[in-house]
Backbone as JSON, one array per atom type, in Angstrom:
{
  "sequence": "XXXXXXXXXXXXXXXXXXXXXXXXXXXXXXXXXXXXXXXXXXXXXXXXXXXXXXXXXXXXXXXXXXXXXXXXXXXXXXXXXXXXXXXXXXXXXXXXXXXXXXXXXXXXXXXXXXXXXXXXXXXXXXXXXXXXXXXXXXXXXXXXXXXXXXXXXXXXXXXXXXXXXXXXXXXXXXXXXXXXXXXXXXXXXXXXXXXXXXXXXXXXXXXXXXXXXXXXXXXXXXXXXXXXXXX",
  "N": [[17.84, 98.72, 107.29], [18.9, 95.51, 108.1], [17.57, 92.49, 107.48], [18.12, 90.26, 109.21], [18.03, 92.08, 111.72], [15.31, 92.66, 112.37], [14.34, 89.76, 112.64], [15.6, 89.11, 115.41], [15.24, 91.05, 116.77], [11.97, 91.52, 117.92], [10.48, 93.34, 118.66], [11.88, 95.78, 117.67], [10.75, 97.83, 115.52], [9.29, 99.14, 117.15], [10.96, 100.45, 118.35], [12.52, 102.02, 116.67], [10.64, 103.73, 115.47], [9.55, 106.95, 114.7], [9.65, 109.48, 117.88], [7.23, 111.18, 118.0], [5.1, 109.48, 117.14], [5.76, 107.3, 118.44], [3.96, 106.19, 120.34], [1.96, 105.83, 119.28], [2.34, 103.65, 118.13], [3.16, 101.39, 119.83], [0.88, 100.8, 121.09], [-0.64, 99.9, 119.35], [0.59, 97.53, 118.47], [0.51, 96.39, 121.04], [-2.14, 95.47, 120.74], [-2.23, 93.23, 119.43], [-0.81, 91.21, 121.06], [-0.97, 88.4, 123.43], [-2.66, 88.3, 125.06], [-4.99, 90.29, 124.16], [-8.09, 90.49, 122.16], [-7.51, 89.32, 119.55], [-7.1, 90.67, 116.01], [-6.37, 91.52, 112.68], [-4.5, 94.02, 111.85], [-3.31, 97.32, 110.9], [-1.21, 99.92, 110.27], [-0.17, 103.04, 109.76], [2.95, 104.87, 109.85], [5.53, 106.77, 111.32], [9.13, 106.11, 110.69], [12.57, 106.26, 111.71], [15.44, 105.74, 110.15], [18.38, 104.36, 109.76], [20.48, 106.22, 109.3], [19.27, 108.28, 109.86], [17.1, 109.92, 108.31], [13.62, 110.34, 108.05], [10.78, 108.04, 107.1], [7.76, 106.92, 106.17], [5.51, 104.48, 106.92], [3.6, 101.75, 105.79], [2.66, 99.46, 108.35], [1.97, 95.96, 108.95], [0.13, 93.92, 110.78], [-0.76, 90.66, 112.56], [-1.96, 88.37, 114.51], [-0.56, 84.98, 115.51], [-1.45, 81.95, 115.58], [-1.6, 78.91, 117.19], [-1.99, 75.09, 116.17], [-3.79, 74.04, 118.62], [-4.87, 76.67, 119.28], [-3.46, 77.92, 120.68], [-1.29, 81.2, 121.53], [1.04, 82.03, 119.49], [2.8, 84.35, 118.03], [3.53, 86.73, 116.2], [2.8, 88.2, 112.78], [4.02, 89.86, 110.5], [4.33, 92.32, 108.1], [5.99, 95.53, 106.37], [5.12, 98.16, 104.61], [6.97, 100.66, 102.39], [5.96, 103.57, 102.38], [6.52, 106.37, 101.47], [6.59, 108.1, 99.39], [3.93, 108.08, 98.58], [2.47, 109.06, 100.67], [4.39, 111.91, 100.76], [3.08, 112.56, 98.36], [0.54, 113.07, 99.0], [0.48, 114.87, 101.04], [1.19, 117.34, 99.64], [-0.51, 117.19, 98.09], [-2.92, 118.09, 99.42], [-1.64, 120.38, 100.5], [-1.79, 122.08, 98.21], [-4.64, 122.14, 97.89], [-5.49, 123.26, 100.17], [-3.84, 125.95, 99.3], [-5.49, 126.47, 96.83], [-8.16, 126.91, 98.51], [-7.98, 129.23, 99.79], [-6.88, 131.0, 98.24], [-9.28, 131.41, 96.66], [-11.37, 131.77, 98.76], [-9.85, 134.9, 99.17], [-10.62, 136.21, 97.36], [-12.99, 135.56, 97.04], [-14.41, 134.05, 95.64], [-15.36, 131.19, 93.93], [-15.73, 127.63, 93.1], [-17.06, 125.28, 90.78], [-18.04, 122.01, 89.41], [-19.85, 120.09, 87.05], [-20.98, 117.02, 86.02], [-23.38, 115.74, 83.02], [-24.19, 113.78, 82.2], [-25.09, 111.94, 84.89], [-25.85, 114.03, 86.1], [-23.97, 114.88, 88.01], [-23.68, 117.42, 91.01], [-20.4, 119.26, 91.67], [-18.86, 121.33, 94.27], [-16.96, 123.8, 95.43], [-15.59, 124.77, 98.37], [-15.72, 127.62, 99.05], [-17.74, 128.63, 97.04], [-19.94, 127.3, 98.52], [-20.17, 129.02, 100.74], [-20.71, 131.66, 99.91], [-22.84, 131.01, 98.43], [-24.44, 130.98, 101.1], [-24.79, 128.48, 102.02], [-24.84, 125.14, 103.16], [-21.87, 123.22, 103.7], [-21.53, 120.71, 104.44], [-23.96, 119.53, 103.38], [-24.99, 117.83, 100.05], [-24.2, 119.6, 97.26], [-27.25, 121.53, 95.12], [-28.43, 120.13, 92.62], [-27.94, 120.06, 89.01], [-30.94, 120.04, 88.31], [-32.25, 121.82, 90.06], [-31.03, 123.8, 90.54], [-32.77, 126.15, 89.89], [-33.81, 127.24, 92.0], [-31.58, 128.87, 93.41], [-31.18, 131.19, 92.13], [-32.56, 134.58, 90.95], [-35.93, 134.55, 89.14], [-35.11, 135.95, 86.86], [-32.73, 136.03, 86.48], [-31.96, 133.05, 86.19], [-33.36, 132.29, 84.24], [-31.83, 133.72, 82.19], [-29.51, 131.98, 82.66], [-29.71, 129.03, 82.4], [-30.36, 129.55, 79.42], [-28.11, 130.29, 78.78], [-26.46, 127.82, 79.27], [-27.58, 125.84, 78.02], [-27.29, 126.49, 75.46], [-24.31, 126.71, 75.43], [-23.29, 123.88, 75.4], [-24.26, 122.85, 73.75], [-22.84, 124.12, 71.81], [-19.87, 124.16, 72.6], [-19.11, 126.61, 73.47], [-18.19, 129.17, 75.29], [-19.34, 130.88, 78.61], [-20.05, 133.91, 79.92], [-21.65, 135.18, 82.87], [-23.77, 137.85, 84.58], [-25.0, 137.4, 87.5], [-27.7, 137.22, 89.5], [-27.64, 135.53, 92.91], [-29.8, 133.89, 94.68], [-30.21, 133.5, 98.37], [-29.91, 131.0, 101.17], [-31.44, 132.49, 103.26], [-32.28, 133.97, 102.27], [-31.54, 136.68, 101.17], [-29.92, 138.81, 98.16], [-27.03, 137.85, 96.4], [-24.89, 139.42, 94.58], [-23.14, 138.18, 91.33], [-20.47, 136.9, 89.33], [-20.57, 134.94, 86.9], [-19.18, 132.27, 85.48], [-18.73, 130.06, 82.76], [-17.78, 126.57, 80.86], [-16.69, 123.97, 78.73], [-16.6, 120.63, 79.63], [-14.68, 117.9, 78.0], [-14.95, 114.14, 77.24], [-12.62, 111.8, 76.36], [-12.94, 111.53, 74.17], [-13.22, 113.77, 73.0], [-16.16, 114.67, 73.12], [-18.43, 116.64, 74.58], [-19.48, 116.85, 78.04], [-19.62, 117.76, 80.19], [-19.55, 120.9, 82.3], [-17.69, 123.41, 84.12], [-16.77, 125.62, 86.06], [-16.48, 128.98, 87.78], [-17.48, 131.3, 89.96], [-18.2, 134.39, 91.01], [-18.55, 136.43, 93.84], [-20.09, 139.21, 93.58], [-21.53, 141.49, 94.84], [-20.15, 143.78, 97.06], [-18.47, 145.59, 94.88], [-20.77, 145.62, 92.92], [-22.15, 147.44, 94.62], [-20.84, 149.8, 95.41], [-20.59, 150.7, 92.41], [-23.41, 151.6, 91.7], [-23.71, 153.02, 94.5], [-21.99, 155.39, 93.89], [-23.37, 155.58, 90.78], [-25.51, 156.85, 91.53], [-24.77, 159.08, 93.54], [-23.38, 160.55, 91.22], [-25.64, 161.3, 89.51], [-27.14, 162.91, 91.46], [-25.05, 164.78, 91.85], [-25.8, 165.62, 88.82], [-28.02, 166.63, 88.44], [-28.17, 168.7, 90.66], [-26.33, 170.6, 89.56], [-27.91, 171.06, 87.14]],
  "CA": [[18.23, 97.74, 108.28], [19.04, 93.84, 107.61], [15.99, 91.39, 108.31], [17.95, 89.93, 110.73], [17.37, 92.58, 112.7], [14.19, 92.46, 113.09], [14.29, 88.67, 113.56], [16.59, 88.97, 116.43], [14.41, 91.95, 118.15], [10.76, 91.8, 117.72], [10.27, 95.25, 118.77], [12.43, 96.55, 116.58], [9.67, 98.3, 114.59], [8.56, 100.14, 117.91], [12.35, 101.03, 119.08], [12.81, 103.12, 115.74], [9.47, 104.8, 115.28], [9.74, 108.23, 115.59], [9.39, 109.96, 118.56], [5.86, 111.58, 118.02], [4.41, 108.09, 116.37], [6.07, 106.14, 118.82], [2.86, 106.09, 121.42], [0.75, 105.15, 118.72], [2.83, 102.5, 117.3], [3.5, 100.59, 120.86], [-0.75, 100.46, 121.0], [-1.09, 99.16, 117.94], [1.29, 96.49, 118.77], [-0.62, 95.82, 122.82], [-3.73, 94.85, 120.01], [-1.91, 91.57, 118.74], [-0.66, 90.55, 122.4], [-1.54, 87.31, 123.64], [-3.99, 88.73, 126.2], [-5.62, 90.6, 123.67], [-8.76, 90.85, 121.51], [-6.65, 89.91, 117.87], [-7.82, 90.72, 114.95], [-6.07, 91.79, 111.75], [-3.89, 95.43, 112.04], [-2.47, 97.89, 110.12], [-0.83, 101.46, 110.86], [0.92, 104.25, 109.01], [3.77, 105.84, 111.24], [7.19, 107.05, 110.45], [10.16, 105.63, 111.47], [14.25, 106.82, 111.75], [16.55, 105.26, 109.67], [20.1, 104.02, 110.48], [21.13, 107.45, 108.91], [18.04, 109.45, 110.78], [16.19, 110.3, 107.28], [12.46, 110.0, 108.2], [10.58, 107.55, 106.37], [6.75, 106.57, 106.53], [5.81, 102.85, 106.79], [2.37, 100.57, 106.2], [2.67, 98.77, 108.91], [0.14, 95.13, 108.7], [0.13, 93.15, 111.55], [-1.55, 89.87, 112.78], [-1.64, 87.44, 115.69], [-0.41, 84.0, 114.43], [-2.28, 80.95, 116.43], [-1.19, 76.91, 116.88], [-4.03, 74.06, 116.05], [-3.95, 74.3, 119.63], [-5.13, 78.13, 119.82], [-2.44, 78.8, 121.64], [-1.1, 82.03, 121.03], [2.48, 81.87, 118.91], [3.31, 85.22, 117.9], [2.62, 87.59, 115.25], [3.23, 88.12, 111.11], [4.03, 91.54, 110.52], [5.02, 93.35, 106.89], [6.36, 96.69, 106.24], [5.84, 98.57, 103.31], [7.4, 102.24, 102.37], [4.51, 104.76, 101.32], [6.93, 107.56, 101.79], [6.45, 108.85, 98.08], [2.58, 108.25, 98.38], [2.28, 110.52, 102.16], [4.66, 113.24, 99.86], [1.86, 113.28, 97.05], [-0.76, 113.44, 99.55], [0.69, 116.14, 101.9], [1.38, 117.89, 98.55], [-2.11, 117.66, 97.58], [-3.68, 118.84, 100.95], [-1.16, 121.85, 100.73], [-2.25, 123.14, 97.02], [-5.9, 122.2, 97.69], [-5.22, 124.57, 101.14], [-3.58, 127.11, 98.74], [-6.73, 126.94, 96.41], [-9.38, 127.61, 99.01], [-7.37, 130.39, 100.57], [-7.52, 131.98, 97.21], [-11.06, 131.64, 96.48], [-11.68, 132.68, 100.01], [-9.57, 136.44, 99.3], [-11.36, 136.26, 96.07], [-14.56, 135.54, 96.91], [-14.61, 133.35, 94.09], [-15.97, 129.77, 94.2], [-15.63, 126.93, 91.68], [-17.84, 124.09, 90.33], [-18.09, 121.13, 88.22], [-21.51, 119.21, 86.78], [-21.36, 115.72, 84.75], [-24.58, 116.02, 82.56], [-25.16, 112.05, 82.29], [-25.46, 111.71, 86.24], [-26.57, 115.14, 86.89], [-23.52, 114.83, 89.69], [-22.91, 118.65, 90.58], [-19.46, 119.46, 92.99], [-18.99, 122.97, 94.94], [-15.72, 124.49, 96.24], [-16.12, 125.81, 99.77], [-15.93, 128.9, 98.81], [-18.86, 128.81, 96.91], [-21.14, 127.15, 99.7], [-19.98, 130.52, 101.31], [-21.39, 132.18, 98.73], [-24.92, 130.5, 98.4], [-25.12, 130.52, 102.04], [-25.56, 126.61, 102.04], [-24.33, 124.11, 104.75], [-20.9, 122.54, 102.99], [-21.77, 119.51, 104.52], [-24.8, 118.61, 102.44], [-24.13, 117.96, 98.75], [-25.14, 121.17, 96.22], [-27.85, 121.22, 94.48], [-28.41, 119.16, 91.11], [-28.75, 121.38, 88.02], [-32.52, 120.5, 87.9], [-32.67, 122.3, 91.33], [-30.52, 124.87, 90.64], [-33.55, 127.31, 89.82], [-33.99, 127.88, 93.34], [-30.21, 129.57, 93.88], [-31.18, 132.78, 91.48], [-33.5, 134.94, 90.65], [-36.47, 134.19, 87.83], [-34.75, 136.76, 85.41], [-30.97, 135.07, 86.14], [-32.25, 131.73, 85.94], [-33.53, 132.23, 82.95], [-30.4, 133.89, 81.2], [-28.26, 131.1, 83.02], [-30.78, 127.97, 81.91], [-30.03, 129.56, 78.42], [-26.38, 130.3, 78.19], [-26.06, 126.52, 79.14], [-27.7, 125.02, 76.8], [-26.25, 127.01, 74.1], [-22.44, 126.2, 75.87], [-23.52, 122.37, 75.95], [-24.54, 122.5, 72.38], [-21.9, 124.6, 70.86], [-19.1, 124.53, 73.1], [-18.49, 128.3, 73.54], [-17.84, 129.09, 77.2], [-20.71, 131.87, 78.87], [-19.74, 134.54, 81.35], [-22.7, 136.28, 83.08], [-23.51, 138.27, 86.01], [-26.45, 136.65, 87.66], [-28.64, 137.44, 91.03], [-27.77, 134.24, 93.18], [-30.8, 133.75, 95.98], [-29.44, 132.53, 99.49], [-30.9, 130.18, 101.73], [-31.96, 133.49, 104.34], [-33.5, 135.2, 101.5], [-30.82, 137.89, 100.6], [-29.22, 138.23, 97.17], [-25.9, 137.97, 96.38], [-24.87, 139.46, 92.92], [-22.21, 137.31, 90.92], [-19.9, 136.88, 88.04], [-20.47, 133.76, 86.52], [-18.08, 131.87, 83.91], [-18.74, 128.23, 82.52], [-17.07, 125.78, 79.96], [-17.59, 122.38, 78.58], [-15.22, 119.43, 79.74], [-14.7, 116.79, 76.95], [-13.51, 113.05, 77.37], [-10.76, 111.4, 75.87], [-12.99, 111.31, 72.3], [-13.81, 115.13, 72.55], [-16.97, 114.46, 73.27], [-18.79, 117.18, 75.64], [-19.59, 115.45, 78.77], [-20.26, 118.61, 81.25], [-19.57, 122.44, 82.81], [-17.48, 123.53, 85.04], [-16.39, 127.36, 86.0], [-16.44, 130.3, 88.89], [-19.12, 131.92, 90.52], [-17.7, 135.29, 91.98], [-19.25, 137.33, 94.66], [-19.6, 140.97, 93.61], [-21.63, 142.25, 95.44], [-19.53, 145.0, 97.03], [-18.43, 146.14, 93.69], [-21.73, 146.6, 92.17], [-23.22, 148.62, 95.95], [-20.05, 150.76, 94.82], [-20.94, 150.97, 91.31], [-24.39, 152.13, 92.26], [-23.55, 154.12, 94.85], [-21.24, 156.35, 92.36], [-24.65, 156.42, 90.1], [-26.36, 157.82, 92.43], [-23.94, 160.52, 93.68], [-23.09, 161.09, 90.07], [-26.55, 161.65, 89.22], [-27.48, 163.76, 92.64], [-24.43, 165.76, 91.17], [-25.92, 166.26, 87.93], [-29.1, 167.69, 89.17], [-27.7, 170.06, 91.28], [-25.66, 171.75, 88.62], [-28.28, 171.29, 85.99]],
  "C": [[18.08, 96.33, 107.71], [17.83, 93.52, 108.38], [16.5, 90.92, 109.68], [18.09, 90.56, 111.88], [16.5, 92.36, 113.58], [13.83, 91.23, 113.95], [14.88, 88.61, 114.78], [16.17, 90.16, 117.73], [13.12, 92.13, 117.37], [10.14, 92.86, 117.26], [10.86, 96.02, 118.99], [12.15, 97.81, 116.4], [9.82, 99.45, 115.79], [9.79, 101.08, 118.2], [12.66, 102.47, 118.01], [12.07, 103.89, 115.49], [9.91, 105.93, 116.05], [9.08, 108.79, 116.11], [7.61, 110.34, 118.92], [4.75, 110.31, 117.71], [4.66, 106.79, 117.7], [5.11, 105.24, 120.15], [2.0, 105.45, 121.02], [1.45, 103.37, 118.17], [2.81, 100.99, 118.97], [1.89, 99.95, 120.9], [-0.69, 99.38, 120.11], [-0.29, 97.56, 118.2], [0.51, 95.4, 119.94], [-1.8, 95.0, 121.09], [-3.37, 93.64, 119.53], [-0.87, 91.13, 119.68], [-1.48, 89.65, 122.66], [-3.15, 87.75, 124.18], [-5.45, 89.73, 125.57], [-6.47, 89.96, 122.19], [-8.31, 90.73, 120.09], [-7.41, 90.22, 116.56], [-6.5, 91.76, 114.1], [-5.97, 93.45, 111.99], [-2.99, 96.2, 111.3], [-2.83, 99.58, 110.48], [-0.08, 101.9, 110.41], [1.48, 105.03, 109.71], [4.99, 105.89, 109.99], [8.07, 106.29, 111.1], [11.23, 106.41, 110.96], [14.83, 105.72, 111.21], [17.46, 105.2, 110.11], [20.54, 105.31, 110.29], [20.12, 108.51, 109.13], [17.22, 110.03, 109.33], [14.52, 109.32, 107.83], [11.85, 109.81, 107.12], [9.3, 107.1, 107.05], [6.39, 105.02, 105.94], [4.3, 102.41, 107.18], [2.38, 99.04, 107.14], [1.81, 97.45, 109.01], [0.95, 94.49, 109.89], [-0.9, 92.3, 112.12], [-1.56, 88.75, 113.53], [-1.53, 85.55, 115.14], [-0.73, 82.89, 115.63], [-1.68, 79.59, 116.44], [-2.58, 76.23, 116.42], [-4.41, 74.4, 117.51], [-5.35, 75.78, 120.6], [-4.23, 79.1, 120.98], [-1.87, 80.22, 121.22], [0.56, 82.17, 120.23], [3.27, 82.8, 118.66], [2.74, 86.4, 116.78], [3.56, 87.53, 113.35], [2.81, 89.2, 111.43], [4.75, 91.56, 109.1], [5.48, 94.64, 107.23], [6.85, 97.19, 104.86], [5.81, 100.09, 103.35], [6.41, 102.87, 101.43], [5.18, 106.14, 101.39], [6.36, 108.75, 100.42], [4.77, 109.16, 98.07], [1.95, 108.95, 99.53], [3.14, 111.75, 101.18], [3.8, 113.59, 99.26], [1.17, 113.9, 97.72], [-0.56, 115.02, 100.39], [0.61, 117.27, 100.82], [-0.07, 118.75, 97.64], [-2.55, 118.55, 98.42], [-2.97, 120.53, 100.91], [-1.74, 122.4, 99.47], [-4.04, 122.84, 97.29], [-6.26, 123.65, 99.03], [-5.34, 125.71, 100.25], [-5.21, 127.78, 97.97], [-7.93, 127.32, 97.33], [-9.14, 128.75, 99.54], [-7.64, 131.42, 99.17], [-8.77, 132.11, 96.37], [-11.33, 132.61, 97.79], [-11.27, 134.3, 99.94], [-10.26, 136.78, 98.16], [-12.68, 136.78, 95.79], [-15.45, 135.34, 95.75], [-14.92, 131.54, 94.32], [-15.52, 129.14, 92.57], [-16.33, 125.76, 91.88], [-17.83, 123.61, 89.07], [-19.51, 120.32, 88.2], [-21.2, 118.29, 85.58], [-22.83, 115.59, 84.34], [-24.81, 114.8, 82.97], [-25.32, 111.69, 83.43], [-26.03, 112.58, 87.21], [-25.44, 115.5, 87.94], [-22.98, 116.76, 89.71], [-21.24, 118.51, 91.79], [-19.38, 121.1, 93.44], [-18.01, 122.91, 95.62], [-16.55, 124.81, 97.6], [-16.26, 126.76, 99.81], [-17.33, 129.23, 98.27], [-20.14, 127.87, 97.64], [-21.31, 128.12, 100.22], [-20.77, 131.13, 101.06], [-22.69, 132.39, 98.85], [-25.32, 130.73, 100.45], [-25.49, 129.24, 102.33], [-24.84, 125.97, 102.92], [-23.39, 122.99, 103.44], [-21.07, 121.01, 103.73], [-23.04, 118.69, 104.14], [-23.9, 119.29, 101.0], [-25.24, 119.23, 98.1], [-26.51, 120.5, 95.3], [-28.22, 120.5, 92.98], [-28.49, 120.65, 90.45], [-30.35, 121.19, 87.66], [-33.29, 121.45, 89.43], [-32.32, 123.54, 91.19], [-31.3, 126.44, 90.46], [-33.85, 128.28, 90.56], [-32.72, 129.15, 93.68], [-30.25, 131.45, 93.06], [-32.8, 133.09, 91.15], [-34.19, 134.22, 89.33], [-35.31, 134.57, 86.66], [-33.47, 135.93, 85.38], [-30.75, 134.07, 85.81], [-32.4, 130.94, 84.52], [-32.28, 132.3, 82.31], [-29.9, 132.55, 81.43], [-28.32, 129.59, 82.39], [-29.99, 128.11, 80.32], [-28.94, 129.52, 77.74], [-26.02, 128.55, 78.3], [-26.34, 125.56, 78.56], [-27.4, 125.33, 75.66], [-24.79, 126.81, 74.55], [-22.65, 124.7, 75.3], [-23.49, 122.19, 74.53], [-23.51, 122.71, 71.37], [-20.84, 124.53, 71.35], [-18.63, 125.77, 73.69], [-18.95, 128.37, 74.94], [-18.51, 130.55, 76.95], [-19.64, 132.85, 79.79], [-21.13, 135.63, 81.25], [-23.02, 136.93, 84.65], [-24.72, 138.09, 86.53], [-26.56, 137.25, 89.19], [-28.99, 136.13, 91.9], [-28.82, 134.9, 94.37], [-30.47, 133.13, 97.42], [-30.3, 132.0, 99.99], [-31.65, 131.32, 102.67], [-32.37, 134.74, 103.46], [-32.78, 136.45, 100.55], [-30.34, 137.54, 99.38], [-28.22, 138.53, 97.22], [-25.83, 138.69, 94.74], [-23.67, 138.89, 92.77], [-21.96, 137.14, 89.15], [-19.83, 135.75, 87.99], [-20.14, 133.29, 85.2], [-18.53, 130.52, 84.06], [-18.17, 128.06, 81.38], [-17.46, 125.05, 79.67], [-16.26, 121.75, 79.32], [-16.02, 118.71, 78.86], [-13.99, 115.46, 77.88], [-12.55, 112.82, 76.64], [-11.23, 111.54, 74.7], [-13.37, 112.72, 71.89], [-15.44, 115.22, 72.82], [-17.45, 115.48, 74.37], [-19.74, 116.34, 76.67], [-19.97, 115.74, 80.06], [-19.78, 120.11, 81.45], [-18.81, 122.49, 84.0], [-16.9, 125.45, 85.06], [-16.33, 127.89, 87.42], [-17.48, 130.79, 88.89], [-18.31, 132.82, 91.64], [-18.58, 136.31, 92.75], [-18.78, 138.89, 94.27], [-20.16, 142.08, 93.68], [-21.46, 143.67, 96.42], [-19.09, 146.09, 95.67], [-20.01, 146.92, 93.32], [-22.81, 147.82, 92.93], [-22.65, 149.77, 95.8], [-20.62, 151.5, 93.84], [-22.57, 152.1, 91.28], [-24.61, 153.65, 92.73], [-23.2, 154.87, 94.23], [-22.13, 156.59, 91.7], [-24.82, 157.31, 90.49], [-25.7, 159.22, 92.77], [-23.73, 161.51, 92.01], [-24.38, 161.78, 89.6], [-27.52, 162.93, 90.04], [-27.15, 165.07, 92.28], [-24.8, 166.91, 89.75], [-27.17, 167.19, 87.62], [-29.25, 168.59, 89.47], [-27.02, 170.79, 90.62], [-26.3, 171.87, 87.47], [-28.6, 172.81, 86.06]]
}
């Protein structure tokens, strides 16, 4: 649309917003009305194009004053974030996809920067540990708590031999939950490098497989029951 549109109808902006947006957008507008409370505004809606292609728009808006204080009108921009709402929706859908397949998995993933200690934890593996995804995971100098002595140990060791040498671990460790039970788990780690090669931290999977190995077990056992009885 030509500017002088807009100059020539104010509320423009609100007339084209689409349909679903167009409740929020009229608000947003009431907030830099004379009668109101002004202060400095900005709102991400869509609007309809002359040729109906929906397009998303940073709306800024701001109540414009005389020496007086009288009230005069408003200064409004509009800039197109359509490409930067695509990325994002984009993101949100493959980060979806990834927890959905951890979740059938029953596979988790984490990353740890050594020089800040910072660890991160998929949702899946909060699952996992049993831990409340809304505190942050444990550091790796904490991490002792999450497995048994004996796993702790191995796990302690494979990572400082990864860290040192590079060579990526896989082990099957006895994680500890917060309600006491264990989980058993297939655990893989790596190094990440920066830009100079430089190792710099760990990141990997932590799979629940527990059913498997109650299987595995079980089957001993029968197998062994079996071999008894026909010795």
């Amino acid at each position: 649309r030509a500017a002088a549109e807009f100059l020539a109808d104010p509320n423009l902006v609100v007339k084209i917003a689409h349909p679903e947006d167009a409740a929020k957008v009229s608000a947003h507008y009431d907030l830099t009305a004379p009668q109101a409370e002004n202060q400095d505004r900005q709102l991400d809606f869509r609007i309809l194009t002359a040729t109906g292609e929906i397009r998303w728009i940073n709306h800024y808006c701001t109540a414009v004053y005389g020496a007086d204080g009288q009230w005069l009108g408003r200064r409004e921009s509009n800039r197109d974030i359509t490409e930067r709402k695509q990325a994002e929706d984009a993101l949100r859908e493959s980060e979806g996809n990834l927890q959905e397949a951890q979740h059938l998995a029953h596979s988790g993933s984490w990353q740890w920067t050594v020089a800040t200690d910072t660890v991160t934890w998929s949702e899946e593996l909060y699952h996992i540990s049993g831990r409340n995804p809304e505190l942050p995971p444990p550091s790796f100098a904490e991490m002792s708590s999450c497995y048994t002595p004996e796993s702790w140990a191995r796990l302690n060791v494979s990572v400082t031999r990864t860290l040192r040498t590079g060579e990526p671990y896989e082990l099957d460790l006895d994680m500890v939950r917060l309600d006491g039970t264990t989980r058993h788990t297939a655990t893989q780690g790596e190094v990440g490098r920066d830009a100079s090669g430089r190792i710099v931290g760990l990141h990997g999977t932590v799979q629940d497989i527990t059913a498997r190995k109650q299987a595995e077990e079980l089957a001993a056992q029968q197998s062994e029951q079996l071999r008894l009885l026909y010795k």
